[in-house]
Coordinates of C-alpha atoms and ligand atoms in Angstrom, one line a residue:
M1 CA -225.9 -84.0 -47.4
K2 CA -224.9 -80.9 -45.5
I3 CA -223.9 -81.7 -42.0
A4 CA -222.8 -79.6 -39.0
V5 CA -220.9 -81.2 -36.1
I6 CA -220.8 -79.2 -32.8
G7 CA -217.7 -80.1 -30.7
T8 CA -214.6 -81.5 -32.2
G9 CA -213.3 -83.8 -29.5
Y10 CA -212.6 -87.5 -29.9
V11 CA -216.2 -88.1 -31.0
G12 CA -217.0 -85.0 -32.9
L13 CA -213.8 -84.9 -35.0
V14 CA -214.1 -88.6 -35.9
T15 CA -217.8 -88.3 -36.7
G16 CA -217.2 -85.2 -38.9
T17 CA -214.3 -86.7 -40.7
C18 CA -215.9 -90.1 -41.3
L19 CA -219.2 -88.4 -42.5
A20 CA -217.1 -86.4 -45.0
E21 CA -215.5 -89.6 -46.2
T22 CA -218.7 -90.8 -47.7
G23 CA -219.3 -87.6 -49.7
N24 CA -221.2 -85.4 -47.3
N25 CA -220.2 -81.7 -46.8
V26 CA -219.3 -81.3 -43.2
I27 CA -218.6 -78.2 -41.1
C28 CA -217.2 -78.8 -37.6
V29 CA -217.5 -76.1 -35.0
D30 CA -215.7 -75.7 -31.7
I31 CA -215.5 -73.0 -29.2
N32 CA -211.8 -73.7 -28.6
E33 CA -210.2 -71.3 -31.0
D34 CA -206.7 -72.8 -30.8
K35 CA -208.1 -76.1 -31.8
V36 CA -210.0 -74.6 -34.8
T37 CA -206.8 -72.8 -35.9
M38 CA -204.9 -76.0 -35.7
M39 CA -207.4 -78.0 -37.7
K40 CA -207.7 -75.2 -40.3
S41 CA -204.0 -75.4 -40.8
G42 CA -204.2 -79.2 -41.3
Q43 CA -203.1 -80.3 -37.9
L44 CA -204.9 -82.9 -35.9
P45 CA -205.5 -82.0 -32.2
I46 CA -205.7 -85.6 -31.1
Y47 CA -204.0 -88.9 -31.7
E48 CA -206.3 -91.5 -33.3
P49 CA -204.9 -94.2 -35.6
G50 CA -206.0 -93.8 -39.2
L51 CA -207.7 -90.4 -38.7
D52 CA -204.9 -88.4 -40.3
V53 CA -205.4 -89.9 -43.8
L54 CA -209.1 -89.3 -43.9
F55 CA -208.8 -85.9 -42.3
H56 CA -206.3 -84.6 -44.9
R57 CA -208.1 -86.2 -47.8
N58 CA -211.4 -84.6 -46.9
I59 CA -210.0 -81.2 -46.2
D60 CA -208.1 -81.3 -49.5
Q61 CA -211.2 -82.3 -51.4
G62 CA -213.2 -79.5 -49.7
R63 CA -215.7 -81.6 -47.9
L64 CA -214.4 -81.0 -44.4
K65 CA -214.2 -77.5 -42.9
F66 CA -213.8 -76.0 -39.5
T67 CA -215.0 -72.8 -37.8
N68 CA -215.7 -71.3 -34.5
N69 CA -218.8 -69.6 -35.8
L70 CA -221.9 -71.5 -35.0
A71 CA -224.2 -69.6 -37.4
E72 CA -221.8 -70.3 -40.3
A73 CA -221.7 -74.0 -39.4
I74 CA -225.4 -74.6 -39.2
S75 CA -226.6 -72.4 -42.0
G76 CA -227.7 -74.8 -44.8
A77 CA -227.0 -77.9 -42.6
Q78 CA -229.8 -80.5 -42.7
I79 CA -228.5 -82.5 -39.8
I80 CA -226.7 -81.0 -36.8
F81 CA -224.7 -83.4 -34.5
L82 CA -224.1 -82.4 -30.9
A83 CA -220.8 -84.1 -29.9
L84 CA -220.3 -82.1 -26.7
P85 CA -218.9 -83.0 -23.3
T86 CA -221.2 -84.4 -20.7
P87 CA -218.8 -84.5 -17.7
P88 CA -219.8 -85.4 -14.2
G89 CA -221.5 -82.4 -12.5
G90 CA -221.1 -81.5 -8.9
D91 CA -223.2 -84.5 -7.7
G92 CA -221.6 -86.9 -10.2
S93 CA -224.6 -87.0 -12.6
A94 CA -224.1 -85.9 -16.2
D95 CA -223.7 -82.2 -16.6
L96 CA -226.0 -81.3 -19.5
S97 CA -225.1 -77.6 -19.7
Y98 CA -223.0 -78.0 -22.8
V99 CA -225.7 -79.9 -24.7
L100 CA -228.6 -77.7 -23.6
G101 CA -226.5 -74.5 -24.0
A102 CA -225.7 -75.4 -27.6
A103 CA -229.3 -76.4 -28.3
R104 CA -230.4 -72.9 -27.1
D105 CA -227.8 -71.2 -29.3
I106 CA -228.9 -73.3 -32.3
A107 CA -232.6 -72.6 -31.6
L108 CA -232.0 -68.9 -31.7
L109 CA -230.4 -69.2 -35.2
I110 CA -232.4 -71.7 -37.2
Q111 CA -234.5 -70.6 -40.1
D112 CA -235.5 -73.9 -41.7
Y113 CA -236.1 -77.5 -40.7
K114 CA -233.2 -79.3 -39.0
V115 CA -232.6 -82.6 -37.5
I116 CA -230.7 -82.2 -34.2
V117 CA -228.8 -85.3 -33.3
T118 CA -227.4 -85.9 -29.8
K119 CA -224.3 -88.0 -30.1
S120 CA -223.1 -87.1 -26.6
T121 CA -223.8 -89.7 -23.9
V122 CA -226.8 -88.2 -22.1
P123 CA -229.3 -89.5 -19.5
V124 CA -232.8 -90.7 -20.2
G125 CA -235.1 -87.7 -20.8
T126 CA -232.5 -85.4 -22.4
A127 CA -234.2 -85.5 -25.8
D128 CA -237.3 -84.1 -24.0
K129 CA -235.2 -81.4 -22.3
V130 CA -233.7 -80.4 -25.7
K131 CA -237.2 -80.2 -27.2
D132 CA -238.2 -77.9 -24.4
V133 CA -235.2 -75.7 -25.1
F134 CA -236.2 -75.5 -28.8
K135 CA -239.8 -74.7 -27.9
A136 CA -238.7 -71.9 -25.6
N137 CA -236.1 -70.4 -27.9
L138 CA -237.2 -70.8 -31.6
S139 CA -237.8 -67.4 -33.2
K140 CA -241.4 -66.3 -32.8
D141 CA -241.3 -65.4 -36.5
I142 CA -241.2 -69.1 -37.4
F143 CA -242.6 -70.9 -34.5
T144 CA -245.9 -69.6 -33.4
E145 CA -248.5 -70.8 -30.9
G146 CA -250.2 -74.1 -31.8
Q147 CA -247.5 -75.0 -34.4
N148 CA -245.9 -78.4 -34.4
L149 CA -242.3 -78.4 -33.1
G150 CA -241.6 -81.2 -35.7
D151 CA -242.2 -78.7 -38.5
W152 CA -239.0 -77.0 -37.6
V153 CA -236.9 -79.4 -35.7
D154 CA -236.7 -83.1 -34.8
I155 CA -234.5 -84.3 -31.9
V156 CA -232.8 -87.6 -32.5
S157 CA -230.8 -89.7 -30.0
N158 CA -227.9 -91.4 -31.8
P159 CA -225.4 -92.6 -29.2
E160 CA -221.9 -93.2 -30.2
F161 CA -220.2 -96.6 -29.5
L162 CA -216.8 -95.9 -31.0
R163 CA -213.7 -96.9 -29.0
E164 CA -210.8 -94.6 -28.8
G165 CA -207.8 -96.2 -30.5
V166 CA -210.0 -97.8 -33.2
A167 CA -212.5 -95.0 -33.5
V168 CA -212.2 -94.6 -37.3
E169 CA -212.7 -98.3 -37.9
D170 CA -215.6 -98.4 -35.4
F171 CA -217.3 -95.4 -37.1
M172 CA -216.8 -96.7 -40.7
K173 CA -217.9 -100.2 -39.8
P174 CA -220.0 -100.1 -36.7
D175 CA -221.4 -103.2 -35.1
R176 CA -224.7 -101.4 -35.0
I177 CA -226.2 -97.9 -35.3
V178 CA -228.8 -96.9 -32.8
I179 CA -231.3 -94.2 -33.8
G180 CA -233.8 -93.0 -31.3
T181 CA -236.7 -91.0 -32.8
L182 CA -240.3 -91.5 -33.5
S183 CA -240.2 -88.9 -36.4
E184 CA -240.5 -90.6 -39.8
R185 CA -238.9 -87.6 -41.4
A186 CA -235.9 -87.6 -39.2
K187 CA -235.6 -91.4 -39.5
R188 CA -235.5 -91.2 -43.3
L189 CA -232.7 -88.6 -43.3
M190 CA -230.7 -90.6 -40.7
T191 CA -231.1 -93.8 -42.6
E192 CA -229.9 -92.1 -45.8
L193 CA -226.9 -90.7 -44.0
Y194 CA -225.9 -94.0 -42.3
T195 CA -226.6 -96.6 -45.0
P196 CA -223.1 -96.4 -46.5
Y197 CA -221.7 -97.5 -43.1
V198 CA -223.8 -100.7 -42.8
R199 CA -223.3 -102.2 -46.3
Q200 CA -222.1 -105.5 -44.7
G201 CA -225.5 -105.9 -43.1
N202 CA -224.9 -104.7 -39.5
P203 CA -228.2 -103.4 -38.2
I204 CA -229.5 -99.9 -37.9
I205 CA -231.7 -100.3 -34.8
Y206 CA -234.6 -97.8 -34.5
M207 CA -236.2 -97.0 -31.2
D208 CA -237.7 -94.2 -29.1
E209 CA -235.4 -91.6 -27.7
R210 CA -235.5 -92.8 -24.1
S211 CA -234.6 -96.4 -25.0
S212 CA -231.8 -95.1 -27.2
E213 CA -230.4 -92.9 -24.4
L214 CA -230.5 -95.8 -22.0
T215 CA -228.9 -98.2 -24.5
K216 CA -225.6 -96.3 -24.4
Y217 CA -225.4 -96.3 -20.6
A218 CA -226.5 -99.9 -20.5
A219 CA -223.7 -100.9 -22.9
N220 CA -220.9 -99.0 -21.1
S221 CA -222.1 -100.1 -17.7
F222 CA -222.3 -103.8 -18.8
L223 CA -218.7 -103.6 -20.1
A224 CA -217.5 -102.0 -16.9
T225 CA -219.3 -104.7 -14.9
K226 CA -217.5 -107.3 -17.0
I227 CA -214.1 -105.7 -16.2
S228 CA -214.8 -105.4 -12.5
F229 CA -216.0 -108.9 -12.4
M230 CA -212.8 -110.2 -14.0
N231 CA -210.7 -108.1 -11.6
E232 CA -212.4 -109.7 -8.7
I233 CA -211.8 -113.1 -10.2
A234 CA -208.1 -112.2 -10.6
N235 CA -207.9 -111.0 -7.0
L236 CA -209.4 -114.3 -5.8
C237 CA -207.0 -116.2 -8.0
E238 CA -204.1 -114.7 -6.1
V239 CA -205.6 -115.7 -2.8
V240 CA -206.4 -119.3 -3.7
G241 CA -203.4 -119.9 -6.0
A242 CA -205.3 -120.1 -9.3
D243 CA -204.2 -118.5 -12.6
V244 CA -206.5 -115.9 -14.0
D245 CA -205.3 -116.6 -17.6
A246 CA -206.4 -120.2 -17.3
V247 CA -209.8 -119.2 -15.8
R248 CA -210.2 -116.5 -18.5
R249 CA -209.7 -119.0 -21.3
G250 CA -211.9 -121.5 -19.5
I251 CA -214.9 -119.2 -19.3
G252 CA -214.3 -117.2 -22.5
S253 CA -214.8 -120.2 -24.7
D254 CA -218.4 -120.3 -23.6
E255 CA -220.2 -118.3 -26.3
R256 CA -222.6 -116.9 -23.8
I257 CA -219.7 -115.3 -22.0
G258 CA -217.4 -114.5 -25.0
K259 CA -213.6 -114.1 -25.1
R260 CA -213.5 -110.3 -25.2
F261 CA -213.2 -107.9 -22.3
L262 CA -212.1 -110.7 -19.9
F263 CA -208.6 -109.4 -19.3
P264 CA -208.0 -108.3 -15.7
G265 CA -205.9 -105.2 -15.0
I266 CA -205.7 -102.1 -12.9
G267 CA -209.2 -101.0 -13.4
Y268 CA -211.2 -99.2 -16.1
G269 CA -210.5 -95.6 -16.9
G270 CA -211.0 -93.2 -19.7
S271 CA -213.5 -90.5 -20.4
C272 CA -216.5 -92.8 -20.6
F273 CA -216.8 -95.8 -18.3
P274 CA -216.2 -94.0 -15.0
K275 CA -218.5 -91.1 -15.6
D276 CA -221.2 -93.2 -17.4
V277 CA -221.4 -95.9 -14.7
Q278 CA -221.7 -93.2 -12.1
A279 CA -224.2 -91.2 -14.1
L280 CA -226.4 -94.3 -14.6
A281 CA -226.3 -95.1 -10.9
L282 CA -227.2 -91.6 -9.9
S283 CA -229.9 -91.1 -12.5
S284 CA -231.5 -94.3 -11.4
L285 CA -231.5 -93.1 -7.8
Q286 CA -233.2 -89.9 -9.0
V287 CA -236.1 -92.1 -10.1
N288 CA -236.0 -94.0 -6.8
Y289 CA -234.3 -97.1 -8.3
D290 CA -231.2 -98.4 -6.5
F291 CA -229.0 -99.9 -9.2
R292 CA -227.1 -102.1 -6.7
I293 CA -224.7 -103.8 -9.1
L294 CA -223.3 -100.5 -10.3
N295 CA -222.3 -99.4 -6.8
S296 CA -220.2 -102.6 -6.5
V297 CA -218.7 -102.1 -10.0
M298 CA -217.5 -98.7 -9.0
E299 CA -216.3 -99.8 -5.6
V300 CA -214.3 -102.7 -7.1
N301 CA -212.8 -100.4 -9.7
D302 CA -211.7 -97.8 -7.1
L303 CA -209.8 -100.5 -5.2
Q304 CA -208.4 -102.1 -8.4
K305 CA -206.8 -98.8 -9.5
L306 CA -204.5 -99.1 -6.5
V307 CA -203.9 -102.9 -6.5
L308 CA -200.5 -102.5 -8.0
V309 CA -199.5 -99.9 -5.4
E310 CA -200.5 -102.3 -2.7
K311 CA -198.2 -104.9 -4.2
I312 CA -195.4 -102.4 -4.5
K313 CA -195.8 -101.3 -0.8
K314 CA -195.8 -104.9 0.3
Y315 CA -192.6 -105.7 -1.6
Y316 CA -190.8 -102.7 -0.1
N317 CA -192.2 -103.1 3.4
N318 CA -194.2 -99.9 3.1
N319 CA -191.1 -97.8 2.7
L320 CA -191.1 -96.2 -0.8
K321 CA -189.3 -93.0 0.2
G322 CA -186.6 -92.3 -2.4
K323 CA -187.4 -95.4 -4.4
K324 CA -187.4 -94.7 -8.1
F325 CA -190.1 -96.2 -10.3
A326 CA -190.1 -96.3 -14.1
I327 CA -193.6 -96.4 -15.6
W328 CA -194.3 -97.7 -19.1
G329 CA -197.6 -96.3 -20.4
V330 CA -199.8 -93.5 -19.0
A331 CA -202.7 -93.3 -21.5
F332 CA -205.8 -95.0 -20.2
K333 CA -205.4 -97.6 -22.9
P334 CA -203.2 -98.2 -25.9
E335 CA -203.4 -96.3 -29.2
T336 CA -204.7 -93.1 -27.7
D337 CA -203.2 -90.0 -26.1
D338 CA -206.3 -89.7 -23.8
I339 CA -205.4 -89.8 -20.1
R340 CA -208.8 -88.9 -18.7
E341 CA -209.3 -91.0 -15.6
A342 CA -206.3 -93.2 -16.5
P343 CA -205.5 -95.7 -13.7
S344 CA -201.8 -94.8 -14.1
L345 CA -202.5 -91.3 -12.7
Y346 CA -203.9 -92.8 -9.5
I347 CA -200.8 -94.9 -9.2
I348 CA -198.5 -91.9 -9.8
D349 CA -200.4 -89.9 -7.3
E350 CA -200.2 -92.6 -4.6
L351 CA -196.5 -93.2 -5.2
L352 CA -195.7 -89.5 -5.0
K353 CA -197.6 -89.4 -1.7
Q354 CA -195.2 -92.1 -0.5
E355 CA -192.3 -89.9 -1.5
A356 CA -191.2 -92.2 -4.3
L357 CA -189.5 -90.8 -7.5
I358 CA -191.2 -91.4 -10.8
S359 CA -190.1 -91.3 -14.4
V360 CA -192.6 -92.1 -17.2
F361 CA -192.7 -93.0 -20.9
D362 CA -195.8 -93.2 -23.1
P363 CA -195.6 -93.2 -26.9
E364 CA -198.4 -90.6 -27.4
A365 CA -199.7 -89.2 -24.1
M366 CA -196.6 -87.4 -22.7
E367 CA -197.8 -83.9 -23.6
N368 CA -201.2 -84.5 -22.0
V369 CA -199.5 -85.8 -18.9
K370 CA -197.1 -82.9 -18.7
R371 CA -200.1 -80.5 -19.0
Q372 CA -201.9 -82.3 -16.2
I373 CA -199.3 -83.1 -13.6
G374 CA -196.3 -80.8 -14.5
D375 CA -192.8 -81.4 -13.2
S376 CA -193.6 -83.6 -10.2
I377 CA -192.3 -86.5 -12.3
I378 CA -189.6 -87.0 -14.9
Y379 CA -190.5 -87.5 -18.6
E380 CA -188.4 -89.6 -20.9
S381 CA -188.8 -89.9 -24.6
D382 CA -187.6 -93.5 -24.9
Q383 CA -188.9 -96.7 -23.3
Y384 CA -185.4 -97.7 -22.2
A385 CA -184.1 -94.3 -21.0
V386 CA -186.8 -94.2 -18.5
L387 CA -185.5 -97.4 -16.8
E388 CA -182.0 -96.1 -15.9
N389 CA -181.3 -96.6 -12.2
A390 CA -185.0 -97.3 -11.4
D391 CA -185.7 -99.7 -8.6
A392 CA -188.5 -101.3 -10.5
L393 CA -190.5 -101.1 -13.7
I394 CA -194.3 -100.6 -13.6
I395 CA -196.4 -101.4 -16.6
A396 CA -199.6 -99.4 -16.7
T397 CA -200.7 -99.4 -20.4
E398 CA -200.4 -102.3 -22.8
W399 CA -198.9 -100.5 -25.8
S400 CA -197.7 -103.0 -28.3
L401 CA -194.1 -101.9 -28.1
F402 CA -193.9 -103.1 -24.5
R403 CA -195.0 -106.6 -25.4
N404 CA -191.6 -107.9 -26.6
P405 CA -188.9 -105.6 -25.2
D406 CA -185.2 -106.3 -25.2
F407 CA -185.0 -107.9 -21.7
E408 CA -181.2 -107.8 -21.6
K409 CA -181.4 -104.1 -22.0
V410 CA -184.1 -103.8 -19.4
K411 CA -182.0 -105.8 -16.9
G412 CA -178.9 -103.7 -17.7
L413 CA -180.7 -100.4 -17.0
L414 CA -182.8 -101.2 -13.9
K415 CA -181.1 -101.1 -10.5
S416 CA -183.0 -104.3 -9.6
K417 CA -184.7 -106.9 -11.8
V418 CA -188.2 -106.1 -10.6
I419 CA -191.4 -105.7 -12.6
F420 CA -194.9 -104.9 -11.5
D421 CA -197.1 -105.5 -14.4
G422 CA -200.7 -104.2 -14.3
R423 CA -201.5 -105.6 -17.8
N424 CA -200.2 -109.1 -17.6
L425 CA -197.9 -108.7 -20.7
Y426 CA -195.4 -111.4 -20.1
D427 CA -195.3 -115.1 -20.0
L428 CA -194.5 -116.4 -16.5
Q429 CA -192.0 -119.0 -17.7
K430 CA -190.2 -116.2 -19.7
M431 CA -189.9 -114.2 -16.5
I432 CA -188.4 -117.2 -14.6
E433 CA -185.9 -117.6 -17.4
E434 CA -185.0 -113.9 -17.5
G435 CA -184.5 -113.9 -13.7
F436 CA -187.0 -111.2 -12.8
Y437 CA -189.1 -110.7 -9.7
Y438 CA -192.4 -110.4 -11.6
N439 CA -195.7 -109.5 -10.0
S440 CA -198.7 -109.3 -12.2
I441 CA -202.5 -109.5 -11.8
G442 CA -204.2 -112.7 -10.8
R443 CA -201.2 -114.9 -11.5
K444 CA -198.4 -116.4 -9.4
I445 CA -195.6 -114.1 -8.3
I446 CA -192.3 -115.0 -9.9
D447 CA -189.7 -114.5 -7.3
N448 CA -186.3 -115.4 -8.6
E449 CA -184.7 -113.5 -5.7
S450 CA -185.9 -115.9 -3.0
Ligands
LIG1 P1 -214.1 -84.0 -25.8 O1 -214.0 -83.4 -24.5 O2 -212.9 -84.8 -26.4 O3 -214.6 -83.0 -26.9 C1 -215.6 -82.1 -26.7 C2 -215.3 -80.8 -27.6 O4 -216.5 -80.0 -27.5 C3 -214.1 -80.0 -27.2 O5 -213.3 -79.8 -28.3 C4 -214.7 -78.7 -26.7 O6 -213.9 -77.6 -27.0 C5 -216.0 -78.6 -27.5 N1 -217.0 -77.7 -27.0 C6 -217.4 -77.5 -25.7 N2 -218.5 -76.7 -25.7 C7 -218.7 -76.3 -27.0 C8 -219.7 -75.5 -27.6 N3 -220.6 -74.8 -26.9 N4 -219.6 -75.4 -29.0 C9 -218.7 -76.0 -29.7 N5 -217.8 -76.8 -29.2 C10 -217.8 -77.0 -27.8 O7 -215.3 -85.0 -25.6 P2 -215.5 -86.5 -26.4 O8 -214.6 -87.5 -25.7 O9 -215.5 -86.3 -27.8 O10 -217.0 -86.8 -25.9 C11 -218.1 -86.1 -26.3 C12 -219.4 -86.9 -25.9 O11 -219.4 -88.2 -26.5 C13 -219.5 -87.2 -24.4 O12 -220.8 -87.1 -24.0 C14 -218.9 -88.6 -24.3 O13 -219.4 -89.2 -23.1 C15 -219.5 -89.2 -25.6 N6 -218.7 -90.4 -26.0 C16 -217.3 -90.3 -26.0 C17 -216.6 -91.4 -26.5 C18 -215.1 -91.4 -26.4 O14 -214.5 -92.5 -26.6 N7 -214.4 -90.3 -26.2 C19 -217.2 -92.5 -27.0 C20 -218.6 -92.5 -27.1 C21 -219.3 -91.4 -26.6

């Protein structure tokens, strides 16, 4: 099939590349000219494990192309994916200007039937808004009074559930594919496109557009709720002297609860959960529904992002001036270079306000951090170099290479043997043996100094 993908961010580029992998001819379009130039010359603009192999193979075999010319991208395409940003607008609800703007630009160009697929995360009712944009902007030569919009265009909601860090795997073998449309014609085309990805029997779930749009927000909000719930349990563990690891194992073995997503930490971040939970809460309010749980989920998360800073302040009697902290990990989670809404950035910001000195190391996200916060902190290209003369180590992202470090080296480089771990990477007994002061989330503080 001939496919166009509008927007080549984490979702669009993975979608385009993975659709080319099953034999489709894909043209990806982006308004960012630097990005398009990079991709045309065979360079990936993002870090995503496994993407490079598929990206190069499909470019080499001529199935994956890039352009900044929308007309070129959509001419001949049967299906057009919108993988555009939906950031929080001024009031926190999803800003649909990218999606509706692109819909208008496409409407002005099309000359034959197309399926328009919204892959961006969009509030309930967006498909109807996109339809209105097409009705208002299709050329009067092809779309005349009394004609059926469906003769020219079908609007499909197809939310994306991929996770950054395992995006390729998630796209190639999705748990499920949700297709929101009542058009049989669009349904047939979408089914044909996606069948290669569900050969192991995972379902394609068909529904109306509104249910499909809400499914994505419901999924992300549920997962965020699970995280905030576990963070509250962890905080309570610290107060009552319980161990969150034990509690986690104790509840996770109940199939109704499940083992995944039960790890406490320093709050959820990234480009999706924070904005999607907020957008669902706000869009509910707009229809006079107060989604009470979500307000608590957000409140808990805001506090949790600074839980490590509170521990640090307490340890240093509220005097962080001139203290040097080494931070391992800035990306909002491992295996990505994405730092959007990363909890680490909130920690850095707060420590800088307290006049502390900060040096950081992240295996993939350093360039993005430099772009965002510049030279207010020190960047090191090595996980050990960053420790030199630091008063303490802070762990903010659970990259694999931090899991089993050379503790002798760590002790030799740090000024004091102090670790604040926001990801619970180390065994408490090991920390006792290594002689660290070790403060993690929802577990006993190991205080070898006292
Ligand atoms: P992104 O910011 O990484 O990428 C968006 C891209 O669109 C950018 O390259 C930008 O230059 C381009 N763009 C903007 N306007 C354009 C236009 N008019 N024409 C062509 N290109 C244009 O965004 P993302 O993380 O890929 O997210 C896209 C959507 O998918 C969002 O709605 C997001 O909520 C949703 N989503 C994201 C993830 C994720 O893990 N990142 C997962 C599921 C769903």
